[in-house]
JSON list of N, CA and C in Angstrom, two decimals:
[
{"chain": "R", "resi": 28, "resn": "CYS", "atom": "N", "xyz": [87.33, 17.13, -99.40]},
{"chain": "R", "resi": 28, "resn": "CYS", "atom": "CA", "xyz": [88.59, 17.90, -99.57]},
{"chain": "R", "resi": 28, "resn": "CYS", "atom": "C", "xyz": [88.33, 19.24, -98.52]},
{"chain": "R", "resi": 29, "resn": "LEU", "atom": "N", "xyz": [89.57, 19.61, -98.03]},
{"chain": "R", "resi": 29, "resn": "LEU", "atom": "CA", "xyz": [89.67, 20.92, -97.05]},
{"chain": "R", "resi": 29, "resn": "LEU", "atom": "C", "xyz": [90.26, 21.91, -97.76]},
{"chain": "R", "resi": 30, "resn": "ASP", "atom": "N", "xyz": [89.49, 23.07, -98.08]},
{"chain": "R", "resi": 30, "resn": "ASP", "atom": "CA", "xyz": [90.17, 24.13, -98.76]},
{"chain": "R", "resi": 30, "resn": "ASP", "atom": "C", "xyz": [90.97, 25.06, -97.95]},
{"chain": "R", "resi": 31, "resn": "GLY", "atom": "N", "xyz": [91.64, 26.02, -98.53]},
{"chain": "R", "resi": 31, "resn": "GLY", "atom": "CA", "xyz": [92.62, 26.75, -97.60]},
{"chain": "R", "resi": 31, "resn": "GLY", "atom": "C", "xyz": [91.87, 27.81, -96.64]},
{"chain": "R", "resi": 32, "resn": "GLU", "atom": "N", "xyz": [90.56, 27.74, -96.82]},
{"chain": "R", "resi": 32, "resn": "GLU", "atom": "CA", "xyz": [89.74, 28.66, -95.64]},
{"chain": "R", "resi": 32, "resn": "GLU", "atom": "C", "xyz": [89.14, 27.70, -94.46]},
{"chain": "R", "resi": 33, "resn": "GLY", "atom": "N", "xyz": [89.56, 26.27, -94.88]},
{"chain": "R", "resi": 33, "resn": "GLY", "atom": "CA", "xyz": [88.91, 25.44, -93.58]},
{"chain": "R", "resi": 33, "resn": "GLY", "atom": "C", "xyz": [87.50, 24.83, -94.02]},
{"chain": "R", "resi": 34, "resn": "LYS", "atom": "N", "xyz": [87.00, 25.20, -95.21]},
{"chain": "R", "resi": 34, "resn": "LYS", "atom": "CA", "xyz": [85.77, 24.53, -95.76]},
{"chain": "R", "resi": 34, "resn": "LYS", "atom": "C", "xyz": [85.85, 23.24, -96.37]},
{"chain": "R", "resi": 35, "resn": "VAL", "atom": "N", "xyz": [84.84, 22.40, -95.95]},
{"chain": "R", "resi": 35, "resn": "VAL", "atom": "CA", "xyz": [84.99, 20.88, -96.46]},
{"chain": "R", "resi": 35, "resn": "VAL", "atom": "C", "xyz": [84.20, 20.93, -97.83]},
{"chain": "R", "resi": 36, "resn": "HIS", "atom": "N", "xyz": [84.70, 20.28, -98.64]},
{"chain": "R", "resi": 36, "resn": "HIS", "atom": "CA", "xyz": [83.97, 20.16, -100.08]},
{"chain": "R", "resi": 36, "resn": "HIS", "atom": "C", "xyz": [83.79, 18.64, -100.48]},
{"chain": "R", "resi": 37, "resn": "GLU", "atom": "N", "xyz": [82.72, 18.23, -101.02]},
{"chain": "R", "resi": 37, "resn": "GLU", "atom": "CA", "xyz": [82.67, 16.70, -101.43]},
{"chain": "R", "resi": 37, "resn": "GLU", "atom": "C", "xyz": [83.32, 16.52, -102.54]},
{"chain": "R", "resi": 38, "resn": "PHE", "atom": "N", "xyz": [83.66, 15.21, -102.75]},
{"chain": "R", "resi": 38, "resn": "PHE", "atom": "CA", "xyz": [84.42, 14.83, -103.96]},
{"chain": "R", "resi": 38, "resn": "PHE", "atom": "C", "xyz": [83.54, 15.18, -105.26]},
{"chain": "R", "resi": 39, "resn": "ASP", "atom": "N", "xyz": [84.27, 15.32, -106.45]},
{"chain": "R", "resi": 39, "resn": "ASP", "atom": "CA", "xyz": [83.44, 15.83, -107.62]},
{"chain": "R", "resi": 39, "resn": "ASP", "atom": "C", "xyz": [82.72, 17.02, -107.64]},
{"chain": "R", "resi": 40, "resn": "SER", "atom": "N", "xyz": [82.84, 17.88, -106.58]},
{"chain": "R", "resi": 40, "resn": "SER", "atom": "CA", "xyz": [82.25, 19.32, -106.45]},
{"chain": "R", "resi": 40, "resn": "SER", "atom": "C", "xyz": [83.21, 20.41, -106.94]},
{"chain": "R", "resi": 41, "resn": "SER", "atom": "N", "xyz": [82.63, 21.59, -107.29]},
{"chain": "R", "resi": 41, "resn": "SER", "atom": "CA", "xyz": [83.20, 22.75, -107.62]},
{"chain": "R", "resi": 41, "resn": "SER", "atom": "C", "xyz": [82.75, 23.85, -107.18]},
{"chain": "R", "resi": 42, "resn": "TRP", "atom": "N", "xyz": [83.46, 25.02, -107.17]},
{"chain": "R", "resi": 42, "resn": "TRP", "atom": "CA", "xyz": [82.93, 26.23, -106.57]},
{"chain": "R", "resi": 42, "resn": "TRP", "atom": "C", "xyz": [83.83, 27.38, -107.17]},
{"chain": "R", "resi": 43, "resn": "ARG", "atom": "N", "xyz": [83.49, 28.55, -106.83]},
{"chain": "R", "resi": 43, "resn": "ARG", "atom": "CA", "xyz": [84.11, 29.75, -107.24]},
{"chain": "R", "resi": 43, "resn": "ARG", "atom": "C", "xyz": [84.60, 30.46, -105.73]},
{"chain": "R", "resi": 44, "resn": "THR", "atom": "N", "xyz": [85.83, 30.85, -105.58]},
{"chain": "R", "resi": 44, "resn": "THR", "atom": "CA", "xyz": [86.16, 31.49, -104.43]},
{"chain": "R", "resi": 44, "resn": "THR", "atom": "C", "xyz": [85.82, 32.86, -104.60]},
{"chain": "R", "resi": 45, "resn": "GLU", "atom": "N", "xyz": [85.90, 33.65, -103.49]},
{"chain": "R", "resi": 45, "resn": "GLU", "atom": "CA", "xyz": [85.87, 35.15, -103.29]},
{"chain": "R", "resi": 45, "resn": "GLU", "atom": "C", "xyz": [87.00, 35.77, -104.06]},
{"chain": "R", "resi": 46, "resn": "ASN", "atom": "N", "xyz": [87.90, 35.17, -104.35]},
{"chain": "R", "resi": 46, "resn": "ASN", "atom": "CA", "xyz": [89.07, 35.70, -105.15]},
{"chain": "R", "resi": 46, "resn": "ASN", "atom": "C", "xyz": [88.89, 35.48, -106.62]},
{"chain": "R", "resi": 47, "resn": "CYS", "atom": "N", "xyz": [87.73, 34.76, -107.11]},
{"chain": "R", "resi": 47, "resn": "CYS", "atom": "CA", "xyz": [87.48, 34.68, -108.48]},
{"chain": "R", "resi": 47, "resn": "CYS", "atom": "C", "xyz": [88.34, 33.54, -109.11]},
{"chain": "R", "resi": 48, "resn": "ASP", "atom": "N", "xyz": [88.58, 32.46, -108.26]},
{"chain": "R", "resi": 48, "resn": "ASP", "atom": "CA", "xyz": [89.32, 31.21, -108.66]},
{"chain": "R", "resi": 48, "resn": "ASP", "atom": "C", "xyz": [88.15, 30.26, -108.82]},
{"chain": "R", "resi": 49, "resn": "ASP", "atom": "N", "xyz": [88.30, 29.40, -109.97]},
{"chain": "R", "resi": 49, "resn": "ASP", "atom": "CA", "xyz": [87.33, 28.18, -109.88]},
{"chain": "R", "resi": 49, "resn": "ASP", "atom": "C", "xyz": [87.96, 27.09, -109.46]},
{"chain": "R", "resi": 50, "resn": "CYS", "atom": "N", "xyz": [87.43, 26.22, -108.45]},
{"chain": "R", "resi": 50, "resn": "CYS", "atom": "CA", "xyz": [88.15, 25.22, -107.80]},
{"chain": "R", "resi": 50, "resn": "CYS", "atom": "C", "xyz": [87.41, 24.13, -108.05]},
{"chain": "R", "resi": 51, "resn": "SER", "atom": "N", "xyz": [88.01, 22.87, -107.98]},
{"chain": "R", "resi": 51, "resn": "SER", "atom": "CA", "xyz": [87.28, 21.62, -107.78]},
{"chain": "R", "resi": 51, "resn": "SER", "atom": "C", "xyz": [87.90, 20.64, -106.94]},
{"chain": "R", "resi": 52, "resn": "CYS", "atom": "N", "xyz": [87.26, 19.52, -106.47]},
{"chain": "R", "resi": 52, "resn": "CYS", "atom": "CA", "xyz": [87.76, 18.64, -105.63]},
{"chain": "R", "resi": 52, "resn": "CYS", "atom": "C", "xyz": [87.42, 17.18, -106.03]},
{"chain": "R", "resi": 53, "resn": "SER", "atom": "N", "xyz": [88.45, 16.47, -106.21]},
{"chain": "R", "resi": 53, "resn": "SER", "atom": "CA", "xyz": [88.50, 15.09, -106.60]},
{"chain": "R", "resi": 53, "resn": "SER", "atom": "C", "xyz": [89.30, 14.21, -105.45]},
{"chain": "R", "resi": 54, "resn": "LYS", "atom": "N", "xyz": [89.40, 12.83, -105.76]},
{"chain": "R", "resi": 54, "resn": "LYS", "atom": "CA", "xyz": [89.97, 12.05, -104.89]},
{"chain": "R", "resi": 54, "resn": "LYS", "atom": "C", "xyz": [91.39, 12.33, -104.71]},
{"chain": "R", "resi": 55, "resn": "THR", "atom": "N", "xyz": [91.95, 12.94, -105.77]},
{"chain": "R", "resi": 55, "resn": "THR", "atom": "CA", "xyz": [93.53, 13.47, -105.71]},
{"chain": "R", "resi": 55, "resn": "THR", "atom": "C", "xyz": [93.70, 14.59, -105.02]},
{"chain": "R", "resi": 56, "resn": "GLY", "atom": "N", "xyz": [92.58, 15.57, -104.72]},
{"chain": "R", "resi": 56, "resn": "GLY", "atom": "CA", "xyz": [92.83, 16.72, -104.07]},
{"chain": "R", "resi": 56, "resn": "GLY", "atom": "C", "xyz": [92.06, 17.82, -104.67]},
{"chain": "R", "resi": 57, "resn": "ILE", "atom": "N", "xyz": [92.43, 19.01, -104.41]},
{"chain": "R", "resi": 57, "resn": "ILE", "atom": "CA", "xyz": [91.84, 20.11, -104.95]},
{"chain": "R", "resi": 57, "resn": "ILE", "atom": "C", "xyz": [92.66, 20.82, -105.95]},
{"chain": "R", "resi": 58, "resn": "GLY", "atom": "N", "xyz": [92.09, 21.36, -106.86]},
{"chain": "R", "resi": 58, "resn": "GLY", "atom": "CA", "xyz": [92.67, 21.94, -108.07]},
{"chain": "R", "resi": 58, "resn": "GLY", "atom": "C", "xyz": [91.98, 23.48, -108.34]},
{"chain": "R", "resi": 59, "resn": "CYS", "atom": "N", "xyz": [92.94, 24.44, -108.45]},
{"chain": "R", "resi": 59, "resn": "CYS", "atom": "CA", "xyz": [92.08, 25.75, -108.55]},
{"chain": "R", "resi": 59, "resn": "CYS", "atom": "C", "xyz": [93.02, 26.51, -109.82]},
{"chain": "R", "resi": 60, "resn": "CYS", "atom": "N", "xyz": [92.11, 27.29, -110.53]},
{"chain": "R", "resi": 60, "resn": "CYS", "atom": "CA", "xyz": [92.63, 28.03, -111.53]},
{"chain": "R", "resi": 60, "resn": "CYS", "atom": "C", "xyz": [91.94, 29.42, -111.50]},
{"chain": "R", "resi": 61, "resn": "THR", "atom": "N", "xyz": [92.41, 30.53, -112.10]},
{"chain": "R", "resi": 61, "resn": "THR", "atom": "CA", "xyz": [91.68, 31.75, -112.16]},
{"chain": "R", "resi": 61, "resn": "THR", "atom": "C", "xyz": [90.52, 31.54, -113.16]},
{"chain": "R", "resi": 62, "resn": "SER", "atom": "N", "xyz": [89.55, 32.37, -112.94]},
{"chain": "R", "resi": 62, "resn": "SER", "atom": "CA", "xyz": [88.16, 32.29, -113.77]},
{"chain": "R", "resi": 62, "resn": "SER", "atom": "C", "xyz": [88.06, 33.32, -114.73]},
{"chain": "R", "resi": 63, "resn": "TYR", "atom": "N", "xyz": [89.03, 34.28, -114.82]},
{"chain": "R", "resi": 63, "resn": "TYR", "atom": "CA", "xyz": [88.95, 35.32, -115.71]},
{"chain": "R", "resi": 63, "resn": "TYR", "atom": "C", "xyz": [90.10, 35.57, -116.49]},
{"chain": "R", "resi": 64, "resn": "MET", "atom": "N", "xyz": [90.16, 36.20, -117.49]},
{"chain": "R", "resi": 64, "resn": "MET", "atom": "CA", "xyz": [91.13, 36.61, -118.42]},
{"chain": "R", "resi": 64, "resn": "MET", "atom": "C", "xyz": [91.79, 38.01, -118.24]},
{"chain": "R", "resi": 65, "resn": "LYS", "atom": "N", "xyz": [93.10, 38.12, -118.32]},
{"chain": "R", "resi": 65, "resn": "LYS", "atom": "CA", "xyz": [93.80, 39.36, -117.88]},
{"chain": "R", "resi": 65, "resn": "LYS", "atom": "C", "xyz": [94.34, 40.03, -119.24]},
{"chain": "R", "resi": 66, "resn": "PRO", "atom": "N", "xyz": [93.77, 41.37, -119.40]},
{"chain": "R", "resi": 66, "resn": "PRO", "atom": "CA", "xyz": [94.27, 42.02, -120.43]},
{"chain": "R", "resi": 66, "resn": "PRO", "atom": "C", "xyz": [95.83, 42.39, -120.59]},
{"chain": "R", "resi": 67, "resn": "VAL", "atom": "N", "xyz": [96.53, 42.04, -121.58]},
{"chain": "R", "resi": 67, "resn": "VAL", "atom": "CA", "xyz": [97.97, 42.15, -121.75]},
{"chain": "R", "resi": 67, "resn": "VAL", "atom": "C", "xyz": [98.39, 43.20, -122.87]},
{"chain": "R", "resi": 68, "resn": "ASP", "atom": "N", "xyz": [97.65, 43.35, -123.82]},
{"chain": "R", "resi": 68, "resn": "ASP", "atom": "CA", "xyz": [98.13, 44.10, -125.09]},
{"chain": "R", "resi": 68, "resn": "ASP", "atom": "C", "xyz": [97.33, 45.32, -125.26]},
{"chain": "R", "resi": 69, "resn": "TYR", "atom": "N", "xyz": [97.44, 46.32, -124.58]},
{"chain": "R", "resi": 69, "resn": "TYR", "atom": "CA", "xyz": [96.56, 47.64, -124.64]},
{"chain": "R", "resi": 69, "resn": "TYR", "atom": "C", "xyz": [97.52, 48.96, -124.59]},
{"chain": "R", "resi": 70, "resn": "ASP", "atom": "N", "xyz": [97.09, 49.93, -124.75]},
{"chain": "R", "resi": 70, "resn": "ASP", "atom": "CA", "xyz": [97.88, 51.28, -124.62]},
{"chain": "R", "resi": 70, "resn": "ASP", "atom": "C", "xyz": [97.70, 51.53, -123.25]},
{"chain": "R", "resi": 71, "resn": "GLU", "atom": "N", "xyz": [99.01, 51.03, -122.37]},
{"chain": "R", "resi": 71, "resn": "GLU", "atom": "CA", "xyz": [99.12, 51.49, -121.08]},
{"chain": "R", "resi": 71, "resn": "GLU", "atom": "C", "xyz": [99.33, 52.67, -120.54]},
{"chain": "R", "resi": 72, "resn": "GLU", "atom": "N", "xyz": [99.80, 53.77, -121.47]},
{"chain": "R", "resi": 72, "resn": "GLU", "atom": "CA", "xyz": [100.00, 55.15, -121.15]},
{"chain": "R", "resi": 72, "resn": "GLU", "atom": "C", "xyz": [98.49, 55.63, -121.17]},
{"chain": "R", "resi": 73, "resn": "LYS", "atom": "N", "xyz": [97.77, 55.45, -122.01]},
{"chain": "R", "resi": 73, "resn": "LYS", "atom": "CA", "xyz": [96.45, 56.02, -122.02]},
{"chain": "R", "resi": 73, "resn": "LYS", "atom": "C", "xyz": [95.41, 55.52, -121.32]},
{"chain": "R", "resi": 74, "resn": "CYS", "atom": "N", "xyz": [95.52, 54.14, -120.95]},
{"chain": "R", "resi": 74, "resn": "CYS", "atom": "CA", "xyz": [94.42, 53.44, -120.48]},
{"chain": "R", "resi": 74, "resn": "CYS", "atom": "C", "xyz": [94.89, 52.70, -119.23]},
{"chain": "R", "resi": 75, "resn": "GLU", "atom": "N", "xyz": [93.86, 52.18, -118.50]},
{"chain": "R", "resi": 75, "resn": "GLU", "atom": "CA", "xyz": [94.18, 51.35, -117.31]},
{"chain": "R", "resi": 75, "resn": "GLU", "atom": "C", "xyz": [93.32, 50.12, -117.22]},
{"chain": "R", "resi": 76, "resn": "SER", "atom": "N", "xyz": [93.72, 49.03, -116.63]},
{"chain": "R", "resi": 76, "resn": "SER", "atom": "CA", "xyz": [92.66, 47.93, -116.42]},
{"chain": "R", "resi": 76, "resn": "SER", "atom": "C", "xyz": [92.26, 47.91, -114.95]},
{"chain": "R", "resi": 77, "resn": "ILE", "atom": "N", "xyz": [90.82, 47.79, -114.88]},
{"chain": "R", "resi": 77, "resn": "ILE", "atom": "CA", "xyz": [90.31, 47.69, -113.60]},
{"chain": "R", "resi": 77, "resn": "ILE", "atom": "C", "xyz": [89.47, 46.29, -113.33]},
{"chain": "R", "resi": 78, "resn": "PHE", "atom": "N", "xyz": [89.68, 45.60, -112.18]},
{"chain": "R", "resi": 78, "resn": "PHE", "atom": "CA", "xyz": [89.38, 44.35, -111.98]},
{"chain": "R", "resi": 78, "resn": "PHE", "atom": "C", "xyz": [87.97, 44.55, -111.13]},
{"chain": "R", "resi": 79, "resn": "ASN", "atom": "N", "xyz": [86.69, 43.95, -111.73]},
{"chain": "R", "resi": 79, "resn": "ASN", "atom": "CA", "xyz": [85.53, 43.95, -111.02]},
{"chain": "R", "resi": 79, "resn": "ASN", "atom": "C", "xyz": [85.42, 42.44, -110.38]},
{"chain": "R", "resi": 80, "resn": "LYS", "atom": "N", "xyz": [85.24, 42.56, -108.79]},
{"chain": "R", "resi": 80, "resn": "LYS", "atom": "CA", "xyz": [85.30, 41.21, -108.20]},
{"chain": "R", "resi": 80, "resn": "LYS", "atom": "C", "xyz": [84.09, 40.74, -108.38]},
{"chain": "R", "resi": 81, "resn": "GLU", "atom": "N", "xyz": [82.98, 41.51, -108.46]},
{"chain": "R", "resi": 81, "resn": "GLU", "atom": "CA", "xyz": [81.45, 41.09, -108.55]},
{"chain": "R", "resi": 81, "resn": "GLU", "atom": "C", "xyz": [81.19, 40.24, -109.75]},
{"chain": "R", "resi": 82, "resn": "THR", "atom": "N", "xyz": [81.88, 40.56, -110.76]},
{"chain": "R", "resi": 82, "resn": "THR", "atom": "CA", "xyz": [81.73, 39.95, -112.29]},
{"chain": "R", "resi": 82, "resn": "THR", "atom": "C", "xyz": [82.90, 38.97, -112.46]},
{"chain": "R", "resi": 83, "resn": "CYS", "atom": "N", "xyz": [83.97, 39.12, -111.75]},
{"chain": "R", "resi": 83, "resn": "CYS", "atom": "CA", "xyz": [85.34, 38.36, -111.88]},
{"chain": "R", "resi": 83, "resn": "CYS", "atom": "C", "xyz": [86.00, 38.86, -113.45]},
{"chain": "R", "resi": 84, "resn": "SER", "atom": "N", "xyz": [85.85, 39.87, -113.57]},
{"chain": "R", "resi": 84, "resn": "SER", "atom": "CA", "xyz": [86.41, 40.22, -115.04]},
{"chain": "R", "resi": 84, "resn": "SER", "atom": "C", "xyz": [87.03, 41.77, -115.00]},
{"chain": "R", "resi": 85, "resn": "TYR", "atom": "N", "xyz": [87.88, 41.96, -115.94]},
{"chain": "R", "resi": 85, "resn": "TYR", "atom": "CA", "xyz": [88.63, 43.09, -116.28]},
{"chain": "R", "resi": 85, "resn": "TYR", "atom": "C", "xyz": [87.89, 44.12, -117.28]},
{"chain": "R", "resi": 86, "resn": "LYS", "atom": "N", "xyz": [88.04, 45.30, -116.83]},
{"chain": "R", "resi": 86, "resn": "LYS", "atom": "CA", "xyz": [87.53, 46.31, -117.90]},
{"chain": "R", "resi": 86, "resn": "LYS", "atom": "C", "xyz": [88.68, 47.17, -118.26]},
{"chain": "R", "resi": 87, "resn": "VAL", "atom": "N", "xyz": [89.10, 47.45, -119.33]},
{"chain": "R", "resi": 87, "resn": "VAL", "atom": "CA", "xyz": [90.03, 48.44, -119.88]},
{"chain": "R", "resi": 87, "resn": "VAL", "atom": "C", "xyz": [89.57, 49.69, -120.36]},
{"chain": "R", "resi": 88, "resn": "VAL", "atom": "N", "xyz": [89.64, 50.85, -119.51]},
{"chain": "R", "resi": 88, "resn": "VAL", "atom": "CA", "xyz": [89.32, 52.13, -119.87]},
{"chain": "R", "resi": 88, "resn": "VAL", "atom": "C", "xyz": [90.36, 53.23, -119.97]},
{"chain": "R", "resi": 89, "resn": "GLU", "atom": "N", "xyz": [89.96, 54.39, -120.24]},
{"chain": "R", "resi": 89, "resn": "GLU", "atom": "CA", "xyz": [91.01, 55.42, -120.58]},
{"chain": "R", "resi": 89, "resn": "GLU", "atom": "C", "xyz": [91.03, 56.04, -119.00]},
{"chain": "R", "resi": 90, "resn": "LYS", "atom": "N", "xyz": [92.41, 56.42, -118.52]},
{"chain": "R", "resi": 90, "resn": "LYS", "atom": "CA", "xyz": [92.63, 56.92, -117.25]},
{"chain": "R", "resi": 90, "resn": "LYS", "atom": "C", "xyz": [91.89, 58.14, -117.05]},
{"chain": "R", "resi": 91, "resn": "ASP", "atom": "N", "xyz": [91.83, 58.94, -118.08]},
{"chain": "R", "resi": 91, "resn": "ASP", "atom": "CA", "xyz": [91.21, 60.23, -117.70]},
{"chain": "R", "resi": 91, "resn": "ASP", "atom": "C", "xyz": [89.49, 60.21, -117.87]},
{"chain": "R", "resi": 92, "resn": "ASP", "atom": "N", "xyz": [89.06, 59.08, -118.41]},
{"chain": "R", "resi": 92, "resn": "ASP", "atom": "CA", "xyz": [87.55, 58.99, -118.35]},
{"chain": "R", "resi": 92, "resn": "ASP", "atom": "C", "xyz": [87.09, 57.53, -118.42]},
{"chain": "R", "resi": 93, "resn": "HIS", "atom": "N", "xyz": [86.74, 56.99, -117.27]},
{"chain": "R", "resi": 93, "resn": "HIS", "atom": "CA", "xyz": [86.38, 55.69, -117.05]},
{"chain": "R", "resi": 93, "resn": "HIS", "atom": "C", "xyz": [85.20, 55.29, -117.81]},
{"chain": "R", "resi": 94, "resn": "SER", "atom": "N", "xyz": [84.49, 56.21, -118.42]},
{"chain": "R", "resi": 94, "resn": "SER", "atom": "CA", "xyz": [83.36, 55.70, -119.34]},
{"chain": "R", "resi": 94, "resn": "SER", "atom": "C", "xyz": [83.69, 55.24, -120.60]},
{"chain": "R", "resi": 95, "resn": "LYS", "atom": "N", "xyz": [84.95, 55.71, -121.04]},
{"chain": "R", "resi": 95, "resn": "LYS", "atom": "CA", "xyz": [85.52, 55.32, -122.57]},
{"chain": "R", "resi": 95, "resn": "LYS", "atom": "C", "xyz": [86.30, 53.91, -122.28]},
{"chain": "R", "resi": 96, "resn": "GLU", "atom": "N", "xyz": [85.80, 52.91, -123.05]},
{"chain": "R", "resi": 96, "resn": "GLU", "atom": "CA", "xyz": [86.69, 51.71, -122.93]},
{"chain": "R", "resi": 96, "resn": "GLU", "atom": "C", "xyz": [87.84, 51.75, -123.99]},
{"chain": "R", "resi": 97, "resn": "CYS", "atom": "N", "xyz": [88.89, 51.00, -123.76]},
{"chain": "R", "resi": 97, "resn": "CYS", "atom": "CA", "xyz": [90.15, 50.94, -124.63]},
{"chain": "R", "resi": 97, "resn": "CYS", "atom": "C", "xyz": [89.87, 49.56, -125.58]},
{"chain": "R", "resi": 98, "resn": "PRO", "atom": "N", "xyz": [90.59, 49.65, -126.42]},
{"chain": "R", "resi": 98, "resn": "PRO", "atom": "CA", "xyz": [90.68, 48.20, -127.30]},
{"chain": "R", "resi": 98, "resn": "PRO", "atom": "C", "xyz": [91.79, 47.40, -126.64]},
{"chain": "R", "resi": 99, "resn": "VAL", "atom": "N", "xyz": [91.65, 46.15, -126.52]},
{"chain": "R", "resi": 99, "resn": "VAL", "atom": "CA", "xyz": [92.56, 45.16, -126.14]},
{"chain": "R", "resi": 99, "resn": "VAL", "atom": "C", "xyz": [92.79, 44.16, -127.12]},
{"chain": "R", "resi": 100, "resn": "HIS", "atom": "N", "xyz": [94.16, 43.96, -127.34]},
{"chain": "R", "resi": 100, "resn": "HIS", "atom": "CA", "xyz": [94.49, 43.20, -128.52]},
{"chain": "R", "resi": 100, "resn": "HIS", "atom": "C", "xyz": [94.94, 41.81, -128.19]},
{"chain": "R", "resi": 101, "resn": "SER", "atom": "N", "xyz": [95.20, 41.56, -126.61]},
{"chain": "R", "resi": 101, "resn": "SER", "atom": "CA", "xyz": [95.57, 40.10, -126.40]},
{"chain": "R", "resi": 101, "resn": "SER", "atom": "C", "xyz": [95.08, 40.08, -124.88]},
{"chain": "R", "resi": 102, "resn": "TRP", "atom": "N", "xyz": [94.73, 38.82, -124.53]},
{"chain": "R", "resi": 102, "resn": "TRP", "atom": "CA", "xyz": [94.20, 38.49, -123.11]},
{"chain": "R", "resi": 102, "resn": "TRP", "atom": "C", "xyz": [94.89, 37.09, -122.66]},
{"chain": "R", "resi": 103, "resn": "VAL", "atom": "N", "xyz": [95.35, 36.97, -121.49]},
{"chain": "R", "resi": 103, "resn": "VAL", "atom": "CA", "xyz": [95.84, 35.80, -120.87]},
{"chain": "R", "resi": 103, "resn": "VAL", "atom": "C", "xyz": [95.14, 35.30, -119.90]},
{"chain": "R", "resi": 104, "resn": "GLY", "atom": "N", "xyz": [95.09, 33.95, -119.58]},
{"chain": "R", "resi": 104, "resn": "GLY", "atom": "CA", "xyz": [94.21, 33.51, -118.27]},
{"chain": "R", "resi": 104, "resn": "GLY", "atom": "C", "xyz": [94.66, 32.12, -117.98]}
]
């Protein structure tokens, strides 16, 4: 399989892209999906979500104090 970056992957192989997508190659082609969950139900007035590309995950923290995490009631991915 040839991915969007021009890299060749063997059949039945899988990899994670630099944009945190999990991809796999089969004889029918390449399939990719996000490897992370996105927070959707939290106090957006008081808090903000921050994506960490190194860990491929979101953290939801207070806007005024990033050391304080906020509760998240629902995630999608």
